[in-house]
mmCIF file of C-alpha atoms in Angstrom:
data_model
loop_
_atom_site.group_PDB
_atom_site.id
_atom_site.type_symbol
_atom_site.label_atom_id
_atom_site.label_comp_id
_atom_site.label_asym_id
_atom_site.label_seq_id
_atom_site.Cartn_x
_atom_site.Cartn_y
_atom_site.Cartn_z
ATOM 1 C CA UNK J 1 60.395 113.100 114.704
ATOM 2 C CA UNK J 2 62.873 113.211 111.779
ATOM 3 C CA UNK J 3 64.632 115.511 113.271
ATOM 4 C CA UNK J 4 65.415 113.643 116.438
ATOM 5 C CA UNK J 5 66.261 110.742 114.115
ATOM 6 C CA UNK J 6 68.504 112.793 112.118
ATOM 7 C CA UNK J 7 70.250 114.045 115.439
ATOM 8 C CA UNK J 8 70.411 110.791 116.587
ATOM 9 C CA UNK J 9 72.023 109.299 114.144
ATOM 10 C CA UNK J 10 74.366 112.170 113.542
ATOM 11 C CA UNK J 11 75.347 111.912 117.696
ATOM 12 C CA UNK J 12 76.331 107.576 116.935
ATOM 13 C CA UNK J 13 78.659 108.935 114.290
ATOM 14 C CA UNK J 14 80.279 111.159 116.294
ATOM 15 C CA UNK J 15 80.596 108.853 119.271
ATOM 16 C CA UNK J 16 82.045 106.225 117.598
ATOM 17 C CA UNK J 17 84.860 108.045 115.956
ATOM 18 C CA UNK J 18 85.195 110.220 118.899
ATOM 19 C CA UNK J 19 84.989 106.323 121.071
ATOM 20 C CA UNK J 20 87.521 104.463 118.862
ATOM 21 C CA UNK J 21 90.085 107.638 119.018
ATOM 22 C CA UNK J 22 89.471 108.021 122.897
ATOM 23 C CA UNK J 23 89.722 103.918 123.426
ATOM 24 C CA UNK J 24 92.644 103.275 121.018
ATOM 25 C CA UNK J 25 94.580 106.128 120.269
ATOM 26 C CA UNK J 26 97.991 106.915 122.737
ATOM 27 C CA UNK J 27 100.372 109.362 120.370
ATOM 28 C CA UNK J 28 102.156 109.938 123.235
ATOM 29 C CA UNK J 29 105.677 108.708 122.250
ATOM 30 C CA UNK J 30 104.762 108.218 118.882
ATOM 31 C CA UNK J 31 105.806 109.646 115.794
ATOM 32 C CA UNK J 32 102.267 110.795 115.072
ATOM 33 C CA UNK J 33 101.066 113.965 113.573
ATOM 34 C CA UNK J 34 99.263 116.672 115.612
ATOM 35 C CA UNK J 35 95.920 117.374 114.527
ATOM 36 C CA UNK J 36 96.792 121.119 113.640
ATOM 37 C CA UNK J 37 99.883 119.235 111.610
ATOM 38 C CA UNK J 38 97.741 117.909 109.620
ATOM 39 C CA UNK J 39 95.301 120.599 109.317
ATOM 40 C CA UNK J 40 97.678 123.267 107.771
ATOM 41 C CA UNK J 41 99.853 120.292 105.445
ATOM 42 C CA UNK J 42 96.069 119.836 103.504
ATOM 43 C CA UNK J 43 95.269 122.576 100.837
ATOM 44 C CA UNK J 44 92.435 124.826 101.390
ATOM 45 C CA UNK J 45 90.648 124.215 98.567
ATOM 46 C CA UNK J 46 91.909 120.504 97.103
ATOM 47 C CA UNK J 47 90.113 119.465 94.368
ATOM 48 C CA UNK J 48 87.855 115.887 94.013
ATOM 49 C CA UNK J 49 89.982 112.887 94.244
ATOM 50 C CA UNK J 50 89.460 109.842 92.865
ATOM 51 C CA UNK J 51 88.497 107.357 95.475
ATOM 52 C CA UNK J 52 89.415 103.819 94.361
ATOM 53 C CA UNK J 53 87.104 100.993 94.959
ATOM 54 C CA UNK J 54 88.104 98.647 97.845
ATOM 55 C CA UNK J 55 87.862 94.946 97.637
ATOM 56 C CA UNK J 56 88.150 93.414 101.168
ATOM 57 C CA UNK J 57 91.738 91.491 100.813
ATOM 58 C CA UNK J 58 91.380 87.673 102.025
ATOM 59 C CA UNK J 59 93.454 87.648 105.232
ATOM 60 C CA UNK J 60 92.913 90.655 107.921
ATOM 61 C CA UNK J 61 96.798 91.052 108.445
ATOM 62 C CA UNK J 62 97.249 94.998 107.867
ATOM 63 C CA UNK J 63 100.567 96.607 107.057
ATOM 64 C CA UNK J 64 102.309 99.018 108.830
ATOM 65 C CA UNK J 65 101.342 101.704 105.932
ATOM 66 C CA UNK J 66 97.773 101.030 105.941
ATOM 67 C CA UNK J 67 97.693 101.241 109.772
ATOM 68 C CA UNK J 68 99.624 104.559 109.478
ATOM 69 C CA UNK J 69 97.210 105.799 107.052
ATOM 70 C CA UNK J 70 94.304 104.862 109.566
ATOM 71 C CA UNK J 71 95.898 106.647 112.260
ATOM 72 C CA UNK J 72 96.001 109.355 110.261
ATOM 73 C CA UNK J 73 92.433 109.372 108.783
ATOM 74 C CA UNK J 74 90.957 108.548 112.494
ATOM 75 C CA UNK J 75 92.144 111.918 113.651
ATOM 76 C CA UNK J 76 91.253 113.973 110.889
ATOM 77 C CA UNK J 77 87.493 112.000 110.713
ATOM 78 C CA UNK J 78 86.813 113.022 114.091
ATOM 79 C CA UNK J 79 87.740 116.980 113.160
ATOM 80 C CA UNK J 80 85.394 116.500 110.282
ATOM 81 C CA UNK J 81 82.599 114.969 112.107
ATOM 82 C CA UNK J 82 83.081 117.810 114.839
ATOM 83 C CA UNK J 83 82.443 120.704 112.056
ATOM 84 C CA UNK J 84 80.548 118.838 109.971
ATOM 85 C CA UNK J 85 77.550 118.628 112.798
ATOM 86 C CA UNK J 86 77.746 122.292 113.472
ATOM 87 C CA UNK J 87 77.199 122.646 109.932
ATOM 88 C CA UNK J 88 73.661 120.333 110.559
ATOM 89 C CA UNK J 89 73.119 121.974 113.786
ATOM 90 C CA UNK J 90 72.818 125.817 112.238
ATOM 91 C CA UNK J 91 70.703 123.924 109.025
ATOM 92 C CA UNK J 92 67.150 125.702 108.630
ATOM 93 C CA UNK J 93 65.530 122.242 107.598
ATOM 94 C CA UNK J 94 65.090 118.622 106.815
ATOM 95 C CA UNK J 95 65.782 118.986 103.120
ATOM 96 C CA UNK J 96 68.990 121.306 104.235
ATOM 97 C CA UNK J 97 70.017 118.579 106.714
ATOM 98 C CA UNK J 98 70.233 115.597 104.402
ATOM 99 C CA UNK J 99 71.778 117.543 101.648
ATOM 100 C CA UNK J 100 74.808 118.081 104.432
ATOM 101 C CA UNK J 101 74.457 114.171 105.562
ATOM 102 C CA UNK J 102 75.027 113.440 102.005
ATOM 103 C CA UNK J 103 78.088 116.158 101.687
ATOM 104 C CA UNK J 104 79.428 114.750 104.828
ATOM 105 C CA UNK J 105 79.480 111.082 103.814
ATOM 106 C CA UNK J 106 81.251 112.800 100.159
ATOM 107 C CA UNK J 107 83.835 114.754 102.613
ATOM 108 C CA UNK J 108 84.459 111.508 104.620
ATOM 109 C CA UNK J 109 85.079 109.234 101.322
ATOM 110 C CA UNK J 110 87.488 112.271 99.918
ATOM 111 C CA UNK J 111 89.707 112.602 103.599
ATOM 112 C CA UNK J 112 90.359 108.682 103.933
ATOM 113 C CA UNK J 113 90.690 108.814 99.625
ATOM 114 C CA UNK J 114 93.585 111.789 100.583
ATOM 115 C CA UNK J 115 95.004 110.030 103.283
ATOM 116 C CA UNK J 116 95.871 106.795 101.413
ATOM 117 C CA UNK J 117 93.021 104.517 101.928
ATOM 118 C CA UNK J 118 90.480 103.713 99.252
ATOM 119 C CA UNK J 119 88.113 105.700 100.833
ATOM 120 C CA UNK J 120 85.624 105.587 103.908
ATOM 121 C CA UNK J 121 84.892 101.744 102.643
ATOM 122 C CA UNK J 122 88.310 100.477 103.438
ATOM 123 C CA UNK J 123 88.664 102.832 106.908
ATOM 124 C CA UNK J 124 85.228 100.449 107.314
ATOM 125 C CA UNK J 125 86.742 97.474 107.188
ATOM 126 C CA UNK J 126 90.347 98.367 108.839
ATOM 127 C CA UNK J 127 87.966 99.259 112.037
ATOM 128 C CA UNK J 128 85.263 96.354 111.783
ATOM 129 C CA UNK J 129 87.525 93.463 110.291
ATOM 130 C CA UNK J 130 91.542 94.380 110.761
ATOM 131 C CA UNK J 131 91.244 96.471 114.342
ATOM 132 C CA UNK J 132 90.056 93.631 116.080
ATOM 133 C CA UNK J 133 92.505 90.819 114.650
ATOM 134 C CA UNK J 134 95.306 89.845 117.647
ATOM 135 C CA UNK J 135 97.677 89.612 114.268
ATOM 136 C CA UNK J 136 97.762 93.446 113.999
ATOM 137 C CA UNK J 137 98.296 94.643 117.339
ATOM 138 C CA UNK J 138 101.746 95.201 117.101
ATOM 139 C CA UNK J 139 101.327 97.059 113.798
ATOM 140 C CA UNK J 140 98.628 99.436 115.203
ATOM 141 C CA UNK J 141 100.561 100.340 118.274
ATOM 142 C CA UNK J 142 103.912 101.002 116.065
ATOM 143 C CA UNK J 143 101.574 103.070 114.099
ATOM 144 C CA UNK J 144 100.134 105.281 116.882
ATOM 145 C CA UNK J 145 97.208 103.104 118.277
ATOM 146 C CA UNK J 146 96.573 101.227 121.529
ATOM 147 C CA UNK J 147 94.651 98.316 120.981
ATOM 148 C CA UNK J 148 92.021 97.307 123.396
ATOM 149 C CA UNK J 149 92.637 93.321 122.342
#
């Protein structure tokens, strides 16, 4: 039963990063990394970053770097979750499993914390507080995005 959980819970992860990219992303014309771009620009081996504590600002209104950074750390979440759940897939066991949940949700914090962002806490709140805000739409879509609002 656990593992179904697990599974589960591993699948809404994946479908909402792989969602939001799908719904709102259009790098067609934009000035937008490729995936593989940013792949091969990141070290092999990088050591820990610090990942600064976010404080949710008082007004949603994003700026055009933050929404940049987002764009950037949307792509490169969805590559993570991708290899990160063939990692849990090939795991032996429960204890196995969890200890690569809890590596993944490390991983996650240290590729928005390289990105720009102050880690997967402030990706949190650009996607459940900023994303939806008519303000930003403009900023989004000059930063690679198509809004659904």
């Amino acid at each position: 039963m656990s593992r179904r959980i697990l599974k589960v819970a591993l699948l809404m992860i994946a479908s909402f990063f792989v969602a939001a990219v799908f719904t709102a992303c259009d790098s067609a014309d934009q000035d937008v990394p490729e995936m593989t771009q940013v792949q091969s620009s990141a070290p092999k081996t990088a050591p820990i970053v610090k990942v600064d504590s976010f404080t949710a600002p008082a007004t949603s209104v994003i700026t055009a770097e933050k929404a940049k950074y987002y764009v950037k750390a949307s792509a490169a979440l969805v590559e993570l979750g991708v290899r990160w759940s063939e990692r849990i897939d090939k795991a032996t066991n429960d204890t196995e499993k969890i200890q690569i949940l809890n590596a993944y949700n490390v991983a996650r914090d240290q590729l928005c914390a390289r990105v720009g962002l102050a880690g997967i806490a402030e990706y949190n709140w650009i996607t459940k507080v900023a994303l939806p805000d008519p303000k930003n739409k403009a900023t989004f879509e000059n930063a690679g995005l198509k809004t659904a609002n």
